[in-house]
Amino acid sequence: TTMMGATLPILCQALTAERARIGTVFGTLYGVNTLGAVLGVVAAGFWLIPLFGLPATVQGAAWLNLAACPWVQ
């Protein structure tokens, strides 16, 4: 959770050259993040869990979270 939560502020800082645009950049990133969360829940609930089972789906999500972590790369 900490690694996932840290990516949004880090991305916002990296993508914002001028301070006046930080709200727009943060809002856009937050919206894309929310859309990704919704798509992930729909995919897990309707396709991934029925296809692979709960343990494999959770393990796959954990690996994807590690791959997205800025400190791991």
Coordinates of N, CA and C in Angstrom, one line a residue:
T1 N 0.8 -1.2 0.0 CA 0.0 0.0 0.0 C 0.9 1.2 0.0
T2 N 1.9 1.2 0.8 CA 2.8 2.4 0.8 C 3.5 2.6 -0.5
M3 N 4.0 1.5 -1.1 CA 4.6 1.7 -2.4 C 3.6 2.2 -3.5
M4 N 2.4 1.7 -3.5 CA 1.4 2.1 -4.4 C 1.0 3.6 -4.2
G5 N 0.9 3.9 -2.9 CA 0.5 5.3 -2.6 C 1.6 6.3 -2.9
A6 N 2.8 5.9 -2.9 CA 4.0 6.8 -3.1 C 4.1 7.1 -4.6
T7 N 3.6 6.3 -5.5 CA 3.8 6.5 -6.9 C 3.1 7.8 -7.4
L8 N 2.0 8.1 -6.9 CA 1.2 9.2 -7.5 C 1.9 10.6 -7.2
P9 N 2.3 10.8 -5.9 CA 3.1 12.1 -5.7 C 4.4 12.2 -6.4
I10 N 5.1 11.0 -6.6 CA 6.4 11.0 -7.3 C 6.2 11.3 -8.8
L11 N 5.2 10.7 -9.4 CA 4.9 11.0 -10.8 C 4.4 12.4 -11.0
C12 N 3.6 12.9 -10.0 CA 3.2 14.3 -10.2 C 4.4 15.3 -10.1
Q13 N 5.3 15.0 -9.2 CA 6.5 15.9 -9.1 C 7.3 15.8 -10.4
A14 N 7.5 14.6 -10.9 CA 8.3 14.3 -12.1 C 7.7 15.0 -13.3
L15 N 6.4 15.0 -13.4 CA 5.7 15.5 -14.6 C 5.4 17.0 -14.6
T16 N 5.6 17.6 -13.5 CA 5.3 19.0 -13.4 C 6.5 19.9 -13.4
A17 N 6.7 20.7 -14.5 CA 7.8 21.6 -14.6 C 7.5 22.9 -13.8
E18 N 6.3 23.4 -13.9 CA 5.9 24.6 -13.3 C 4.9 24.4 -12.2
R19 N 5.1 25.1 -11.1 CA 4.2 24.9 -9.9 C 2.7 25.2 -10.2
A20 N 2.4 26.1 -11.1 CA 1.1 26.5 -11.4 C 0.2 25.4 -12.0
R21 N 0.9 24.4 -12.6 CA 0.2 23.3 -13.3 C 0.0 22.1 -12.4
I22 N 0.5 22.1 -11.2 CA 0.5 20.9 -10.3 C -0.9 20.4 -10.1
G23 N -1.9 21.3 -9.9 CA -3.3 20.8 -9.7 C -3.8 20.1 -10.9
T24 N -3.6 20.6 -12.1 CA -4.0 19.9 -13.3 C -3.4 18.5 -13.5
V25 N -2.1 18.5 -13.3 CA -1.3 17.2 -13.4 C -1.8 16.2 -12.4
F26 N -1.9 16.7 -11.2 CA -2.3 15.8 -10.1 C -3.7 15.3 -10.3
G27 N -4.6 16.1 -10.8 CA -6.0 15.7 -11.1 C -6.1 14.7 -12.2
T28 N -5.3 14.9 -13.2 CA -5.3 14.0 -14.3 C -4.7 12.6 -13.9
L29 N -3.6 12.7 -13.2 CA -3.0 11.4 -12.7 C -4.0 10.7 -11.8
Y30 N -4.6 11.4 -10.9 CA -5.6 10.8 -10.0 C -6.8 10.2 -10.7
G31 N -7.3 10.9 -11.7 CA -8.3 10.3 -12.5 C -8.0 9.0 -13.3
V32 N -6.8 9.0 -13.9 CA -6.3 7.8 -14.6 C -6.1 6.7 -13.6
N33 N -5.6 7.0 -12.4 CA -5.4 6.0 -11.3 C -6.7 5.4 -10.9
T34 N -7.7 6.3 -10.7 CA -9.0 5.8 -10.4 C -9.6 4.9 -11.5
L35 N -9.5 5.3 -12.7 CA -10.0 4.5 -13.8 C -9.3 3.1 -13.8
G36 N -8.0 3.1 -13.6 CA -7.2 1.9 -13.5 C -7.7 1.0 -12.4
A37 N -8.1 1.6 -11.3 CA -8.6 0.8 -10.1 C -9.9 0.2 -10.5
V38 N -10.8 0.9 -11.1 CA -12.1 0.4 -11.5 C -11.9 -0.7 -12.5
L39 N -11.1 -0.5 -13.5 CA -10.8 -1.6 -14.5 C -10.2 -2.8 -13.9
G40 N -9.3 -2.6 -12.9 CA -8.7 -3.8 -12.2 C -9.8 -4.6 -11.4
V41 N -10.7 -3.9 -10.8 CA -11.7 -4.6 -10.0 C -12.6 -5.3 -10.9
V42 N -13.0 -4.7 -12.0 CA -13.9 -5.4 -13.0 C -13.2 -6.6 -13.6
A43 N -11.9 -6.4 -14.0 CA -11.2 -7.6 -14.5 C -11.0 -8.7 -13.5
A44 N -10.7 -8.3 -12.3 CA -10.5 -9.4 -11.3 C -11.8 -10.1 -11.0
G45 N -12.9 -9.4 -10.8 CA -14.1 -10.0 -10.4 C -14.8 -10.8 -11.5
F46 N -14.7 -10.4 -12.8 CA -15.4 -11.0 -13.8 C -14.5 -12.0 -14.6
W47 N -13.2 -11.8 -14.7 CA -12.4 -12.6 -15.5 C -11.2 -13.3 -14.8
L48 N -10.4 -12.6 -14.1 CA -9.2 -13.2 -13.5 C -9.5 -14.2 -12.4
I49 N -10.3 -13.9 -11.5 CA -10.6 -14.9 -10.4 C -11.3 -16.1 -10.9
P50 N -12.3 -16.0 -11.8 CA -12.9 -17.2 -12.3 C -11.9 -18.0 -13.2
L51 N -11.0 -17.4 -13.9 CA -10.1 -18.0 -14.8 C -8.9 -18.7 -14.1
F52 N -8.3 -17.9 -13.2 CA -7.1 -18.4 -12.5 C -7.2 -18.8 -11.1
G53 N -8.3 -18.4 -10.4 CA -8.5 -18.7 -9.0 C -8.0 -17.5 -8.2
L54 N -8.5 -17.4 -6.9 CA -8.2 -16.3 -6.1 C -6.7 -16.2 -5.7
P55 N -6.0 -17.3 -5.3 CA -4.6 -17.2 -4.9 C -3.7 -16.7 -6.1
A56 N -3.9 -17.2 -7.3 CA -3.1 -16.8 -8.4 C -3.4 -15.3 -8.8
T57 N -4.6 -14.9 -8.7 CA -5.0 -13.5 -9.0 C -4.3 -12.6 -8.0
V58 N -4.4 -12.9 -6.7 CA -3.7 -12.0 -5.7 C -2.2 -12.0 -5.9
Q59 N -1.6 -13.1 -6.2 CA -0.2 -13.2 -6.4 C 0.2 -12.4 -7.6
G60 N -0.6 -12.4 -8.7 CA -0.3 -11.6 -9.9 C -0.4 -10.2 -9.6
A61 N -1.4 -9.8 -8.8 CA -1.6 -8.4 -8.4 C -0.4 -7.9 -7.6
A62 N 0.1 -8.7 -6.7 CA 1.3 -8.4 -5.9 C 2.5 -8.1 -6.7
W63 N 2.7 -9.0 -7.7 CA 3.9 -8.8 -8.6 C 3.8 -7.6 -9.5
L64 N 2.6 -7.3 -9.9 CA 2.4 -6.0 -10.7 C 2.6 -4.8 -9.8
N65 N 2.2 -4.9 -8.6 CA 2.5 -3.7 -7.7 C 4.0 -3.6 -7.4
L66 N 4.7 -4.6 -7.3 CA 6.1 -4.5 -7.1 C 6.8 -4.0 -8.4
A67 N 6.3 -4.4 -9.5 CA 6.9 -3.9 -10.8 C 6.6 -2.4 -10.9
A68 N 5.5 -1.9 -10.4 CA 5.2 -0.4 -10.5 C 5.9 0.4 -9.5
C69 N 6.5 -0.2 -8.5 CA 7.2 0.5 -7.4 C 8.4 1.2 -7.9
P70 N 8.5 2.5 -7.6 CA 9.7 3.3 -8.1 C 11.0 2.9 -7.4
W71 N 10.9 2.3 -6.2 CA 12.2 2.0 -5.4 C 12.8 0.7 -5.9
V72 N 12.0 -0.1 -6.5 CA 12.5 -1.5 -6.9 C 13.3 -1.3 -8.2
Q73 N 13.0 -0.4 -9.1 CA 13.6 -0.3 -10.4 C 14.9 0.4 -10.3

